[in-house]
mmCIF file of C-alpha atoms in Angstrom:
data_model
loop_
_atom_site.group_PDB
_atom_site.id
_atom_site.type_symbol
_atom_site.label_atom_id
_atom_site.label_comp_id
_atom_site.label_asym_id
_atom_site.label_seq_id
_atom_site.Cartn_x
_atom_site.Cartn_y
_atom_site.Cartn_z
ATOM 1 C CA UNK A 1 10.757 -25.283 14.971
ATOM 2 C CA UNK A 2 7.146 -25.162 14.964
ATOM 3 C CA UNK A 3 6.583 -21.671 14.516
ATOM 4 C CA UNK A 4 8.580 -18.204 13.563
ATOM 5 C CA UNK A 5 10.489 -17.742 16.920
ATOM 6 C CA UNK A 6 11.881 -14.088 17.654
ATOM 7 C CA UNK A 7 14.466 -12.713 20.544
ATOM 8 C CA UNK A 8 14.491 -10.962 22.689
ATOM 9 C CA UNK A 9 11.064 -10.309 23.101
ATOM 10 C CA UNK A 10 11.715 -6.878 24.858
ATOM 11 C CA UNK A 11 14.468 -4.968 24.146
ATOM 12 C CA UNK A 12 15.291 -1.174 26.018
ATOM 13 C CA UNK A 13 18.103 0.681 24.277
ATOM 14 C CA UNK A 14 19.802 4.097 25.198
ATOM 15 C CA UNK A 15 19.475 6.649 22.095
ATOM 16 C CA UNK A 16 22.461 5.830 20.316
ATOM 17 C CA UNK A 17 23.077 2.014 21.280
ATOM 18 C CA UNK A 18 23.423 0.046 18.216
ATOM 19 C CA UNK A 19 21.238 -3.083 18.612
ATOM 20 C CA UNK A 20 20.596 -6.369 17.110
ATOM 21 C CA UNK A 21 16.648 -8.540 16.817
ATOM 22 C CA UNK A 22 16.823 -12.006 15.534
ATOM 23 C CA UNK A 23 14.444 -14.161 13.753
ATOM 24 C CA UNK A 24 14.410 -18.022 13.778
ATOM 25 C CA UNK A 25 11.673 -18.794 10.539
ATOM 26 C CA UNK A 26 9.842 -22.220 10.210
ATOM 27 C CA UNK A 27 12.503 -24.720 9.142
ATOM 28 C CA UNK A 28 12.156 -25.071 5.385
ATOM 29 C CA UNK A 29 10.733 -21.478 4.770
ATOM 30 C CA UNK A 30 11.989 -19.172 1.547
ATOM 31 C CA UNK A 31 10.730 -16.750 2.551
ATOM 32 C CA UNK A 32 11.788 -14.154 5.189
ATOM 33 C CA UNK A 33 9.842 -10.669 5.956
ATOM 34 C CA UNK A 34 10.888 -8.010 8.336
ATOM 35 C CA UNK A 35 7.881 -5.581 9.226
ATOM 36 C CA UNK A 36 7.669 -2.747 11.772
ATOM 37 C CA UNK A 37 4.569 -2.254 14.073
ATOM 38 C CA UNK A 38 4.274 1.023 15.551
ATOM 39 C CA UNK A 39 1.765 1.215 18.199
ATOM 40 C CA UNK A 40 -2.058 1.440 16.962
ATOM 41 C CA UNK A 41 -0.947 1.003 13.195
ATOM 42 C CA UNK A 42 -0.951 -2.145 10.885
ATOM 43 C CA UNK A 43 2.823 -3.809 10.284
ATOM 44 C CA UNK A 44 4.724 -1.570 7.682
ATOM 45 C CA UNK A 45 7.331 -3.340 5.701
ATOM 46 C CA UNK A 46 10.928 -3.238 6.145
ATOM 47 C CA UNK A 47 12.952 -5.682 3.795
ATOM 48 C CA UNK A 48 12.152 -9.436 2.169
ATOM 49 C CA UNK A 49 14.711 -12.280 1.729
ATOM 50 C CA UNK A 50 14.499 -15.346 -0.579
ATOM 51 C CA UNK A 51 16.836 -17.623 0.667
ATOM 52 C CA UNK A 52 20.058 -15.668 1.658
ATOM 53 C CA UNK A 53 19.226 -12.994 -0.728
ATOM 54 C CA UNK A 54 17.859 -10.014 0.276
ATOM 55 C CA UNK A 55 15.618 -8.875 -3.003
ATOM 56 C CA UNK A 56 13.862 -5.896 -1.590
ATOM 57 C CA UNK A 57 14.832 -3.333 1.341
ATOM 58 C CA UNK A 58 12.872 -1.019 0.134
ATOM 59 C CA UNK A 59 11.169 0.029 3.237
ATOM 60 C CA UNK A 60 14.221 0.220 5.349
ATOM 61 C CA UNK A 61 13.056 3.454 7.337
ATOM 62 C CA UNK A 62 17.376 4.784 6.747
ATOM 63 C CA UNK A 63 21.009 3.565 6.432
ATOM 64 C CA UNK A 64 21.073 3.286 9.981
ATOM 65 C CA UNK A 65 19.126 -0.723 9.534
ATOM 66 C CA UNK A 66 20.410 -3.363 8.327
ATOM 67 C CA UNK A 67 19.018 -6.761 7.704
ATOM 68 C CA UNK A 68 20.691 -9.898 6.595
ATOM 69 C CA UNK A 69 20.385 -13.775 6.228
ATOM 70 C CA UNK A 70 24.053 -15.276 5.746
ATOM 71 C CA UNK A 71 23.146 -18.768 5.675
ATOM 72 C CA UNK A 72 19.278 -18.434 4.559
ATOM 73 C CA UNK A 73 18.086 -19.095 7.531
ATOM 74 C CA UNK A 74 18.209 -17.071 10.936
ATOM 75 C CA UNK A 75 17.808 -13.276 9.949
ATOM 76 C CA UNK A 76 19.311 -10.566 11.748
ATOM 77 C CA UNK A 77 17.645 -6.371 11.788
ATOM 78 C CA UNK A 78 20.430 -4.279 12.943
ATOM 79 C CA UNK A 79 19.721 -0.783 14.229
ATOM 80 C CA UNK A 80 22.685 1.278 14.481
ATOM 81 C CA UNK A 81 22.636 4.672 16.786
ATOM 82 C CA UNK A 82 18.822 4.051 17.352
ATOM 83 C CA UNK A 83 16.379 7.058 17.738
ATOM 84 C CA UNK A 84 13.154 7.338 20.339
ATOM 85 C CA UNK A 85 11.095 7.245 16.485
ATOM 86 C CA UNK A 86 12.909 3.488 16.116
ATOM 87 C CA UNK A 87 10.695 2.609 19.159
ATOM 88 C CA UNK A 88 7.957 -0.114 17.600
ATOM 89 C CA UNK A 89 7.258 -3.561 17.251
ATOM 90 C CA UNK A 90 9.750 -5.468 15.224
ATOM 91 C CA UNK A 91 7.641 -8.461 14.013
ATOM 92 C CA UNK A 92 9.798 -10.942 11.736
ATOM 93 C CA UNK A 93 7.507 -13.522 9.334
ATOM 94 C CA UNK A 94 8.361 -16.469 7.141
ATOM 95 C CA UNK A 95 6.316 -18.246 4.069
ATOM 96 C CA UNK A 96 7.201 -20.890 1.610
ATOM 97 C CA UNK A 97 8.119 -19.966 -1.737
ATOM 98 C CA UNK A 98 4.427 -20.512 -3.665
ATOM 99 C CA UNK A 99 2.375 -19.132 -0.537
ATOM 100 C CA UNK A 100 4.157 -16.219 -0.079
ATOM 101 C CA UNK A 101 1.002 -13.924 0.673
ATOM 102 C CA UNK A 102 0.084 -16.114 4.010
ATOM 103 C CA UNK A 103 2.968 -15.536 6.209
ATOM 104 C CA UNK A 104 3.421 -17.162 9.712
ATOM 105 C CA UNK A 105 4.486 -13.942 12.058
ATOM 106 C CA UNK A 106 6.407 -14.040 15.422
ATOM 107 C CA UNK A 107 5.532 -12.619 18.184
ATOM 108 C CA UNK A 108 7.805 -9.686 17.727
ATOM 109 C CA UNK A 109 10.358 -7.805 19.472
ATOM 110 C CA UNK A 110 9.529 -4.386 21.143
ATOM 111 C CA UNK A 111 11.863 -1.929 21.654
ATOM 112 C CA UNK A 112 11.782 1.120 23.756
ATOM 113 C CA UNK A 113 14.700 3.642 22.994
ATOM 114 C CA UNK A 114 14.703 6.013 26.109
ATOM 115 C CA UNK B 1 -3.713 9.074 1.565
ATOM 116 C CA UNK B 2 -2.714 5.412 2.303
ATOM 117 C CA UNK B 3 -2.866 3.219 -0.162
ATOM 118 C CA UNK B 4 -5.321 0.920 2.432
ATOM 119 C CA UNK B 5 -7.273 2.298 5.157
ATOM 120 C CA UNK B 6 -9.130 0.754 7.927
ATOM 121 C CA UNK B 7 -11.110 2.238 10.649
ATOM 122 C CA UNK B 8 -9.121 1.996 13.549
ATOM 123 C CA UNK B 9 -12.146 1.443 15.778
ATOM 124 C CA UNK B 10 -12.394 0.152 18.731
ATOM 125 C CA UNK B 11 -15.127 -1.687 18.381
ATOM 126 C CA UNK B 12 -17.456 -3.297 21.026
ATOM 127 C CA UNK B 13 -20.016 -5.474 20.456
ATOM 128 C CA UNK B 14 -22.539 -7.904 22.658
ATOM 129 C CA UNK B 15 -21.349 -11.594 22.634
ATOM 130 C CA UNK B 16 -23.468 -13.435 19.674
ATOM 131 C CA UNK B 17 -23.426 -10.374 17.386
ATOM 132 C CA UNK B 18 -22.870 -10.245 14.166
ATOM 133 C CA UNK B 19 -19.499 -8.114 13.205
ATOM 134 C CA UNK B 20 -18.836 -6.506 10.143
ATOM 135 C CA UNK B 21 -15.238 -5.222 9.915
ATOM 136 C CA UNK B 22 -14.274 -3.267 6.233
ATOM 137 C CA UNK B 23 -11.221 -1.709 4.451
ATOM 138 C CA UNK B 24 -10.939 0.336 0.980
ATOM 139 C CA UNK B 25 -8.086 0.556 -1.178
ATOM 140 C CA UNK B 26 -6.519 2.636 -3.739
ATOM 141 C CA UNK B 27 -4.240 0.477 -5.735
ATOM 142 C CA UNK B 28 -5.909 -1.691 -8.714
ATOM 143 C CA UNK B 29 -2.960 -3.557 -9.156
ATOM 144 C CA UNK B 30 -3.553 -5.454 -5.029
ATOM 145 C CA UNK B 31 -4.276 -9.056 -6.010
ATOM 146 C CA UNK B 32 -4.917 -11.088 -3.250
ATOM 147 C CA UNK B 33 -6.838 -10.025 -0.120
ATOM 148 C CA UNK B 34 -6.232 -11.305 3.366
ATOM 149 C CA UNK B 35 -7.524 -11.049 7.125
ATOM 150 C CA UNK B 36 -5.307 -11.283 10.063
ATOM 151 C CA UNK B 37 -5.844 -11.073 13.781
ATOM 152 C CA UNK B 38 -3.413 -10.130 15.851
ATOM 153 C CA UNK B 39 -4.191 -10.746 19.757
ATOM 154 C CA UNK B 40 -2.256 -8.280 22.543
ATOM 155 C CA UNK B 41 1.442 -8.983 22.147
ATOM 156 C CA UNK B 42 1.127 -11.178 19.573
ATOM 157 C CA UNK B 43 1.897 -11.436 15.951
ATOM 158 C CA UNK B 44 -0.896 -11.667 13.631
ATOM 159 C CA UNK B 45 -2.514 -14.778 12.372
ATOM 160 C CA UNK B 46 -3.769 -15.210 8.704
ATOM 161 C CA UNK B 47 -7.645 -15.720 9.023
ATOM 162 C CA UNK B 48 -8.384 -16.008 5.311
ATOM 163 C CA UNK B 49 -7.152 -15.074 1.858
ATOM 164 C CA UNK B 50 -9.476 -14.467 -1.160
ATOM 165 C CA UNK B 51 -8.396 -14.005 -4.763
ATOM 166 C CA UNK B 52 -11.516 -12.805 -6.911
ATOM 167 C CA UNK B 53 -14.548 -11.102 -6.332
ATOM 168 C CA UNK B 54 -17.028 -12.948 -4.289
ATOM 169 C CA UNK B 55 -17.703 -14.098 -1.185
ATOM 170 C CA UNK B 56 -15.764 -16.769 1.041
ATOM 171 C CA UNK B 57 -16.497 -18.356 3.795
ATOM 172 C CA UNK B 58 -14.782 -20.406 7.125
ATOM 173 C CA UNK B 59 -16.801 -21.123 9.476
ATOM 174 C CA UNK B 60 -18.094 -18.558 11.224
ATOM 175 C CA UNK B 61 -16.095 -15.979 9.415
ATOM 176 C CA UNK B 62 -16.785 -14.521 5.598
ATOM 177 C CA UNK B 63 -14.902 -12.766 4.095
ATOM 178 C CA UNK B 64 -16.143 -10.728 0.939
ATOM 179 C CA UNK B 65 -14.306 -9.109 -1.675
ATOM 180 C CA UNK B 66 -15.874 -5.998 -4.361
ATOM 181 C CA UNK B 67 -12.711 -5.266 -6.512
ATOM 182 C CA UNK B 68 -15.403 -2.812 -8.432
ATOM 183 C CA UNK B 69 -15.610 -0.884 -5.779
ATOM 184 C CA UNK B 70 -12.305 -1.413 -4.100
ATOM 185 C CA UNK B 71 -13.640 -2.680 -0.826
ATOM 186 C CA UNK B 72 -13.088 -5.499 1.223
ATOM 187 C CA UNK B 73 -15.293 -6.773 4.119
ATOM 188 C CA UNK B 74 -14.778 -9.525 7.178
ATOM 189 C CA UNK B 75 -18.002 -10.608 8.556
ATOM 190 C CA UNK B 76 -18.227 -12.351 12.036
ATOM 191 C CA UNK B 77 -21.151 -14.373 13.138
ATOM 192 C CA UNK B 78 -22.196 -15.240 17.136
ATOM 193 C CA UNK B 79 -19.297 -13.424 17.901
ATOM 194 C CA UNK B 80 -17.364 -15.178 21.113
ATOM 195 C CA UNK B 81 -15.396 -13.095 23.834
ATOM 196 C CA UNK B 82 -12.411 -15.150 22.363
ATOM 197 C CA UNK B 83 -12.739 -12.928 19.133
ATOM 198 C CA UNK B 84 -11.889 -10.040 21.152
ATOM 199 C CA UNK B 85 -8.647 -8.880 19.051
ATOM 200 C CA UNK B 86 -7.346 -6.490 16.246
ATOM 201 C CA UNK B 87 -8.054 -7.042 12.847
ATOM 202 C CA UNK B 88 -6.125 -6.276 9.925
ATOM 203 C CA UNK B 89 -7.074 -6.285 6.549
ATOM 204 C CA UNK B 90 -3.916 -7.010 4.342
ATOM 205 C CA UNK B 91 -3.748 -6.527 0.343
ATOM 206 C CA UNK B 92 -0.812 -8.307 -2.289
ATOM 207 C CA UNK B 93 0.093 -7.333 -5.347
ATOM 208 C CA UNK B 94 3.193 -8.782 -7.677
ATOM 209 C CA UNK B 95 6.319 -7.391 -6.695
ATOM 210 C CA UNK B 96 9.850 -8.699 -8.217
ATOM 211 C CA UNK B 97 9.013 -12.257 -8.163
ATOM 212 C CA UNK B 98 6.684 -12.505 -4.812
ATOM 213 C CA UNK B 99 3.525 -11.318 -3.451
ATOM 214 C CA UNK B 100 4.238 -7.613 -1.438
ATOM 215 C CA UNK B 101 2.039 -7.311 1.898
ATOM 216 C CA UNK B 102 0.532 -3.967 2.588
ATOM 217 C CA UNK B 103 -1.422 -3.566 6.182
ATOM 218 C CA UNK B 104 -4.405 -1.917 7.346
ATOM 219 C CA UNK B 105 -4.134 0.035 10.540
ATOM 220 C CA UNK B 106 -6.232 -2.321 11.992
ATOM 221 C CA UNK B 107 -9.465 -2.633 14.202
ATOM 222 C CA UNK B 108 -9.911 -2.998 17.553
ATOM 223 C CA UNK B 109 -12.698 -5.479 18.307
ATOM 224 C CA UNK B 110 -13.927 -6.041 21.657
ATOM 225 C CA UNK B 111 -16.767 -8.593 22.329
ATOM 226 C CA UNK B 112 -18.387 -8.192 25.749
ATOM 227 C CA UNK B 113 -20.021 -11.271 27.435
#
């Protein structure tokens, strides 16, 4: 596609519903990043994938997200038993391998926890 | 202390101003140095990147790099309503085999017509 596309763009969850935010990159890209935006802050970084690997998670918040990329592709952030602090801005970006310090972001997913 | 900080702002400014937008940082090891805007419920948009000390410029935009001091700056000339938006400084630095992203908070620019 012609940009990083992201779904749903608005997700509510129940503390304690497990849910899933998927990321479409630019067709082509290496390079996957997962970054969380709370609101009035700068993206923080969650986890990076090169292909279907995923070489760093460390900024996976707790064991309770998960992040893959079976096929190197689409990428997946699971949140399992989500907490009102999970509530942010999930934004998902994608580079190619030699540019990897200009990514192309989505627009993001936000999710409420009530 | 973070290891980049940004004044969160927000900051308002008549249309054909010049803005000056600025971020410090702690870590020597940060290599390249970035700008993004981000518009409301949007994701953010690289602006420019700079590698060395110096000055670069796009347009209307410059961006301006003292690795000396530690200190970044994004300058904005005849500022336009349409450059009402957050702006976050971003900072690399070698990390396993790719470049690692850290954000500013970001700065709330508003230009009023």
């Amino acid at each position: 596609g012609a940009g990083v596309s992201q779904s749903p763009r608005y997700k509510v969850a129940k503390r304690g519903q497990d849910v899933a935010l998927r990321c479409d990159p630019i067709s082509g890209h290496v390079s996957l990043f997962w970054y969380q935006q709370a609101l009035g802050q700068g993206p923080e970084f969650l986890t990076y994938f090169q292909n279907e690997a995923q070489l760093d998670k460390s900024g996976l918040p707790s064991d309770r997200f998960f992040a893959e990329r079976p096929e190197g592709s689409v990428s997946t952030l699971k949140i399992q038993r989500t907490q009102q602090e999970d509530s942010a801005v999930y934004l998902c970006a994608s580079s190619t391998r030699t540019a990897n310090y200009g990514y192309t972001f989505g627009s993001g997913t936000r999710l409420t926890v009530v | 202390q973070k290891e980049v900080e940004q004044d969160p702002g927000p900051l308002s400014v008549p249309e054909g101003a010049i803005v000056s937008l600025n971020c410090t940082y702690s870590n020597s090891a940060f290599q390249y140095f970035m700008w993004y805007r981000q518009y409301s419920r949007k994701g953010p948009e690289l602006l420019m990147y700079t590698y060395s000390s110096g000055n670069k410029e796009d347009g209307r935009f410059t961006a301006q790099v003292d690795k000396s001091s530690k200190y970044i700056s994004l300058f904005i000339r005849d500022s336009q309503p349409s450059d009402s938006a957050t702006y976050l400084c971003a900072m690399s630095e070698s990390s396993g085999g790719y470049q690692k992203v850290t954000f500013g908070t970001g700065t709330k620019l508003q230009v009023i017509p």
